[in-house]
Amino acid sequence: MASENSTVVTEFILLGLTQSHNIQLLVFVLVLIFYLIILPGNFLIILTIRSDPGLTAPLYFFLGNLAFLDASYSFIVAPRMLVDFLSEKKVISYRGCITQLFFLHFLGGGEGLLLVVMALDRYIAICRPLHYSTVMNPRACYALLLALWLGGFVHSIIQVALILRLPFCGPNQLDNFFCDVPQVIKLACTDIFVVELLMVFNSGLLTLLCFLGLLASYAVIICRVHRSSSEGKNKALSTCTTHVIIILIMFGPAIFIYTRPFRAFPADKVVSLFHTVIFPLLNPVIYTLRNQEIKASMRRLLNQHLA
């Protein structure tokens, strides 16, 4: 008799974003244009922060890492999705599916924790300015960076470990354009109630708690800034508002996908498209458009190379 966690399925068939060839073509063109325009912008942000000696504050250090995480995150789903749009049969191997799922949650979890770290950075800068340079020293920044990468790894490896214990012996059609937990575990040939509960706790509950904690922390920071009469009040408000926009953009779709029982909804694929492809590329751009120092540094960098 086969062992309980044996896996017979060797590949999954992705049903894709839509069955309409016209819509597929439209989405392919729009995503490709968006990808080719915004992705270089993310790398330009990283290059600007790395090359400008004036952008050494922890805020820019973490922003550079956000751009790197988002660019890396977009490589997990978007390139394969674009190739699949042109393929008649969309197939991904079992190992490829698990690998995609691992990196999706590894980088996604790391980015969520990075937003928590950026909130901590703004809280200390605004509410404890006299201690800022002491607390947020380079060693502390690198320690926080290591912690968030480790946290993303632990979050993801738990997801993968739970899925690897499931037997897949029959249906192999994933109703999505990439591999993710809600669709994969529904194909298991066993009762998934306990696993689903653990998945919702690991992804959904933690995402919701981080989201509510971040909103509460920025509410405190913004109230403190409003009561302040310092010259940097407008700049601090602009920075915090930008952070809140990014939090809503990232955590909104994640809460929709992971904080409920894994049942299919009509909006799932559209939300997943924005969550895995569109928003990750937009996040650093939104920061940059609202940050005068980075925009000025970018102009100087471009002028140097064009001169």
Coordinates of C-alpha atoms in Angstrom, one line a residue:
M1 CA 0.0 0.0 0.0
A2 CA 1.3 3.5 -0.8
S3 CA 2.4 5.6 2.0
E4 CA 0.0 8.3 3.2
N5 CA 2.1 11.2 1.9
S6 CA 3.0 9.6 -1.5
T7 CA 2.6 11.8 -4.5
V8 CA 1.6 10.4 -7.9
V9 CA 1.0 13.7 -9.7
T10 CA 4.1 14.8 -11.4
E11 CA 2.8 18.0 -13.0
F12 CA 0.0 20.5 -12.8
I13 CA -2.0 22.0 -15.6
L14 CA -2.6 25.7 -15.1
L15 CA -6.0 26.8 -16.4
G16 CA -4.7 30.4 -16.7
L17 CA -6.1 33.8 -16.1
T18 CA -8.9 33.5 -18.6
Q19 CA -10.0 31.1 -21.4
S20 CA -10.7 34.0 -23.8
H21 CA -7.9 34.4 -26.3
N22 CA -8.7 38.1 -26.9
I23 CA -8.5 38.9 -23.2
Q24 CA -5.3 36.9 -22.9
L25 CA -3.7 38.9 -25.7
L26 CA -4.8 42.2 -24.2
V27 CA -3.5 41.3 -20.8
F28 CA -0.3 39.9 -22.3
V29 CA 0.4 43.2 -24.1
L30 CA -0.5 45.4 -21.1
V31 CA 1.5 43.4 -18.6
L32 CA 4.5 43.2 -21.0
I33 CA 4.5 47.0 -21.5
F34 CA 4.1 47.6 -17.8
Y35 CA 6.8 45.1 -17.0
L36 CA 9.3 46.6 -19.4
I37 CA 8.7 50.1 -18.2
I38 CA 8.5 49.7 -14.5
L39 CA 11.0 46.9 -13.8
P40 CA 14.0 49.0 -15.1
G41 CA 12.6 51.8 -12.8
N42 CA 13.0 49.5 -9.8
F43 CA 16.6 48.8 -10.7
L44 CA 17.2 52.5 -11.3
I45 CA 16.0 53.2 -7.7
I46 CA 18.5 50.6 -6.4
L47 CA 21.3 52.0 -8.4
T48 CA 20.5 55.6 -7.3
I49 CA 20.4 54.7 -3.6
R50 CA 23.7 52.7 -3.9
S51 CA 25.6 55.4 -5.8
D52 CA 24.5 58.5 -4.0
P53 CA 26.5 59.2 -0.8
G54 CA 23.6 61.5 0.4
L55 CA 21.1 58.6 0.5
T56 CA 22.7 56.6 3.4
A57 CA 19.9 57.1 5.9
P58 CA 18.1 53.9 7.1
L59 CA 14.9 55.0 5.3
Y60 CA 16.8 54.8 1.9
F61 CA 18.6 51.6 2.9
F62 CA 15.2 49.9 3.5
L63 CA 13.7 51.5 0.4
G64 CA 16.5 50.0 -1.7
N65 CA 15.8 46.6 -0.2
L66 CA 12.1 47.0 -0.9
A67 CA 12.8 47.7 -4.6
F68 CA 15.0 44.6 -4.7
L69 CA 12.4 42.4 -3.0
D70 CA 9.6 43.7 -5.3
A71 CA 11.7 43.2 -8.5
S72 CA 12.6 39.7 -7.3
Y73 CA 9.0 39.0 -6.4
S74 CA 7.8 40.0 -9.9
F75 CA 10.2 37.5 -11.5
I76 CA 8.4 34.6 -9.7
V77 CA 5.1 34.8 -11.6
A78 CA 5.2 37.4 -14.4
P79 CA 7.7 35.9 -16.9
R80 CA 6.1 32.4 -16.8
M81 CA 2.6 34.0 -17.1
L82 CA 3.7 35.9 -20.2
V83 CA 5.1 32.7 -21.7
D84 CA 2.0 30.7 -20.8
F85 CA -0.2 33.3 -22.6
L86 CA 1.5 32.2 -25.8
S87 CA 1.3 28.5 -25.0
E88 CA -1.6 26.2 -25.9
K89 CA -0.9 23.9 -22.9
K90 CA 0.2 25.5 -19.6
V91 CA 2.0 22.9 -17.6
I92 CA 4.2 23.2 -14.5
S93 CA 6.0 20.3 -12.9
Y94 CA 5.3 19.3 -9.3
R95 CA 8.8 20.4 -8.2
G96 CA 8.4 23.6 -10.2
C97 CA 5.1 24.3 -8.5
I98 CA 6.5 23.8 -5.0
T99 CA 9.6 26.0 -5.9
Q100 CA 7.3 28.8 -7.2
L101 CA 5.2 28.6 -4.1
F102 CA 8.2 28.7 -1.8
F103 CA 9.7 31.8 -3.3
L104 CA 6.4 33.5 -3.6
H105 CA 5.9 33.2 0.2
F106 CA 9.5 33.6 1.1
L107 CA 9.8 37.0 -0.7
G108 CA 6.2 38.0 0.1
G109 CA 6.7 37.3 3.8
G110 CA 10.0 39.1 3.8
E111 CA 8.4 42.1 2.2
G112 CA 5.6 42.2 4.8
L113 CA 8.2 42.1 7.6
L114 CA 10.2 44.8 5.8
L115 CA 7.2 47.1 5.9
V116 CA 7.0 46.5 9.7
V117 CA 10.7 47.4 10.0
M118 CA 10.1 50.6 7.9
A119 CA 7.2 51.5 10.3
L120 CA 9.6 51.0 13.3
D121 CA 12.2 53.2 11.5
R122 CA 9.6 56.0 11.0
Y123 CA 8.3 55.7 14.6
I124 CA 11.8 56.1 16.1
A125 CA 12.7 58.9 13.7
I126 CA 9.6 60.9 14.5
C127 CA 8.7 59.9 18.1
R128 CA 12.2 59.4 19.4
P129 CA 14.4 61.6 17.3
L130 CA 17.2 62.1 19.9
H131 CA 17.7 58.3 20.0
Y132 CA 17.4 57.7 16.3
S133 CA 21.0 57.7 15.2
T134 CA 21.9 55.5 18.2
V135 CA 19.1 52.9 17.7
M136 CA 19.0 52.8 13.9
N137 CA 22.8 52.4 13.4
P138 CA 24.1 50.4 10.4
R139 CA 24.6 47.2 12.5
A140 CA 21.0 47.4 13.7
C141 CA 19.8 47.9 10.1
Y142 CA 21.6 44.9 8.9
A143 CA 20.4 42.8 11.9
L144 CA 16.8 43.8 11.1
L145 CA 17.3 43.0 7.4
L146 CA 18.7 39.5 8.3
A147 CA 15.7 39.0 10.7
L148 CA 13.1 39.8 8.0
W149 CA 14.8 37.5 5.5
L150 CA 14.8 34.7 8.1
G151 CA 11.2 35.4 9.0
G152 CA 10.2 35.2 5.4
F153 CA 12.1 31.9 5.1
V154 CA 10.4 30.4 8.2
H155 CA 6.9 31.5 7.0
S156 CA 7.5 29.9 3.6
I157 CA 9.1 26.7 4.7
I158 CA 6.1 26.0 7.0
Q159 CA 3.8 26.3 4.0
V160 CA 5.9 24.0 1.9
A161 CA 6.4 21.5 4.6
L162 CA 2.6 21.2 5.1
I163 CA 2.0 20.8 1.3
L164 CA 4.8 18.2 0.9
R165 CA 3.0 15.9 3.4
L166 CA -0.2 15.9 1.3
P167 CA -0.9 13.1 -1.2
F168 CA -1.7 14.2 -4.8
C169 CA -3.0 11.2 -6.7
G170 CA -5.8 12.4 -9.0
P171 CA -6.9 15.8 -10.3
N172 CA -4.0 18.1 -11.4
Q173 CA -5.8 21.1 -12.9
L174 CA -5.0 24.4 -11.0
D175 CA -7.6 27.0 -11.6
N176 CA -5.0 29.9 -11.6
F177 CA -2.1 31.2 -13.7
F178 CA 0.5 30.3 -11.0
C179 CA 0.9 27.9 -8.0
D180 CA -0.4 29.1 -4.7
V181 CA -1.6 27.5 -1.5
P182 CA -5.4 27.9 -1.9
Q183 CA -5.5 26.1 -5.3
V184 CA -2.8 23.5 -4.7
I185 CA -4.1 22.0 -1.4
K186 CA -7.6 21.6 -2.9
L187 CA -6.2 19.0 -5.2
A188 CA -4.9 16.8 -2.4
C189 CA -6.5 13.3 -2.1
T190 CA -7.2 13.6 1.6
D191 CA -9.1 15.7 4.1
I192 CA -7.4 19.1 4.2
F193 CA -9.4 20.8 7.0
V194 CA -6.6 20.8 9.5
V195 CA -4.0 21.8 6.9
E196 CA -6.3 24.6 5.6
L197 CA -6.7 25.8 9.2
L198 CA -2.9 25.9 9.7
M199 CA -2.4 27.7 6.3
V200 CA -5.0 30.3 7.2
F201 CA -3.3 30.8 10.6
N202 CA 0.2 31.0 9.1
S203 CA -0.6 33.3 6.2
G204 CA -4.0 34.9 6.9
L205 CA -4.0 35.6 10.6
L206 CA -0.4 36.8 10.6
T207 CA -1.1 39.1 7.6
L208 CA -4.1 40.6 9.3
L209 CA -2.3 41.2 12.6
C210 CA 0.6 42.8 10.8
F211 CA -1.8 45.0 8.8
L212 CA -3.7 46.2 11.8
G213 CA -0.5 46.7 13.8
L214 CA 1.0 48.8 11.0
L215 CA -2.2 50.9 10.6
A216 CA -2.2 51.5 14.4
S217 CA 1.5 52.4 14.5
Y218 CA 1.1 54.9 11.6
A219 CA -2.0 56.4 13.2
V220 CA 0.2 57.1 16.3
I221 CA 3.0 58.5 14.2
I222 CA 0.7 60.8 12.1
C223 CA -1.0 62.1 15.3
R224 CA 2.4 62.9 16.8
V225 CA 3.5 64.7 13.6
H226 CA 0.2 66.7 13.5
R227 CA 1.0 68.0 17.1
S228 CA 4.5 68.8 16.1
S229 CA 5.6 72.3 15.0
S230 CA 8.9 71.2 13.4
E231 CA 10.1 72.3 10.0
G232 CA 10.0 68.7 8.7
K233 CA 6.3 68.2 9.4
N234 CA 5.2 68.2 5.8
K235 CA 8.0 65.8 4.8
A236 CA 7.2 63.4 7.6
L237 CA 3.5 63.4 6.8
S238 CA 4.3 62.8 3.1
T239 CA 6.6 59.9 4.0
C240 CA 4.1 58.3 6.4
T241 CA 1.2 58.7 3.9
T242 CA 3.3 56.9 1.3
H243 CA 4.0 54.1 3.7
V244 CA 0.3 53.7 4.4
I245 CA -0.6 53.6 0.7
I246 CA 2.0 50.8 0.2
I247 CA 0.6 48.9 3.2
L248 CA -2.9 49.1 1.8
I249 CA -1.7 48.0 -1.7
M250 CA 0.2 45.0 -0.4
F251 CA -1.9 43.8 2.5
G252 CA -5.3 44.4 1.0
P253 CA -5.1 41.6 -1.7
A254 CA -3.2 39.3 0.7
I255 CA -5.9 39.6 3.3
F256 CA -8.6 38.9 0.7
I257 CA -6.7 35.8 -0.5
Y258 CA -5.4 34.2 2.7
T259 CA -7.7 35.2 5.6
R260 CA -10.7 33.2 4.5
P261 CA -11.4 29.5 3.8
F262 CA -9.9 28.5 0.5
R263 CA -13.0 28.7 -1.6
A264 CA -13.0 30.1 -5.2
F265 CA -14.4 33.6 -5.8
P266 CA -14.8 35.3 -9.2
A267 CA -12.4 38.1 -8.2
D268 CA -9.6 35.7 -7.1
K269 CA -7.6 35.7 -10.3
V270 CA -7.9 39.5 -10.8
V271 CA -6.8 40.2 -7.2
S272 CA -3.9 37.7 -7.6
L273 CA -2.8 39.4 -10.8
F274 CA -2.5 42.7 -9.1
H275 CA -1.0 41.1 -6.0
T276 CA 1.7 39.1 -7.7
V277 CA 2.5 41.2 -10.8
I278 CA 1.3 44.8 -10.8
F279 CA 1.6 46.0 -7.2
P280 CA 5.1 44.7 -6.5
L281 CA 6.5 46.7 -9.4
L282 CA 4.5 49.8 -8.4
N283 CA 5.5 50.0 -4.7
P284 CA 9.0 51.5 -5.1
V285 CA 7.8 53.8 -7.9
I286 CA 5.2 55.2 -5.5
Y287 CA 7.8 55.9 -2.9
T288 CA 10.1 57.5 -5.5
L289 CA 7.4 59.8 -6.9
R290 CA 6.7 61.2 -3.4
N291 CA 10.4 61.5 -2.3
Q292 CA 12.1 64.7 -3.5
E293 CA 15.6 63.5 -2.5
I294 CA 15.5 60.3 -4.6
K295 CA 14.0 62.2 -7.6
A296 CA 16.7 64.8 -7.4
S297 CA 19.4 62.1 -7.1
M298 CA 17.9 60.2 -10.1
R299 CA 18.0 63.3 -12.2
R300 CA 21.7 63.9 -11.3
L301 CA 22.5 60.2 -12.1
L302 CA 20.8 60.3 -15.5
N303 CA 22.4 63.6 -16.3
Q304 CA 25.8 62.2 -15.5
H305 CA 25.3 59.3 -17.9
L306 CA 23.7 61.3 -20.6
A307 CA 26.4 64.1 -20.5

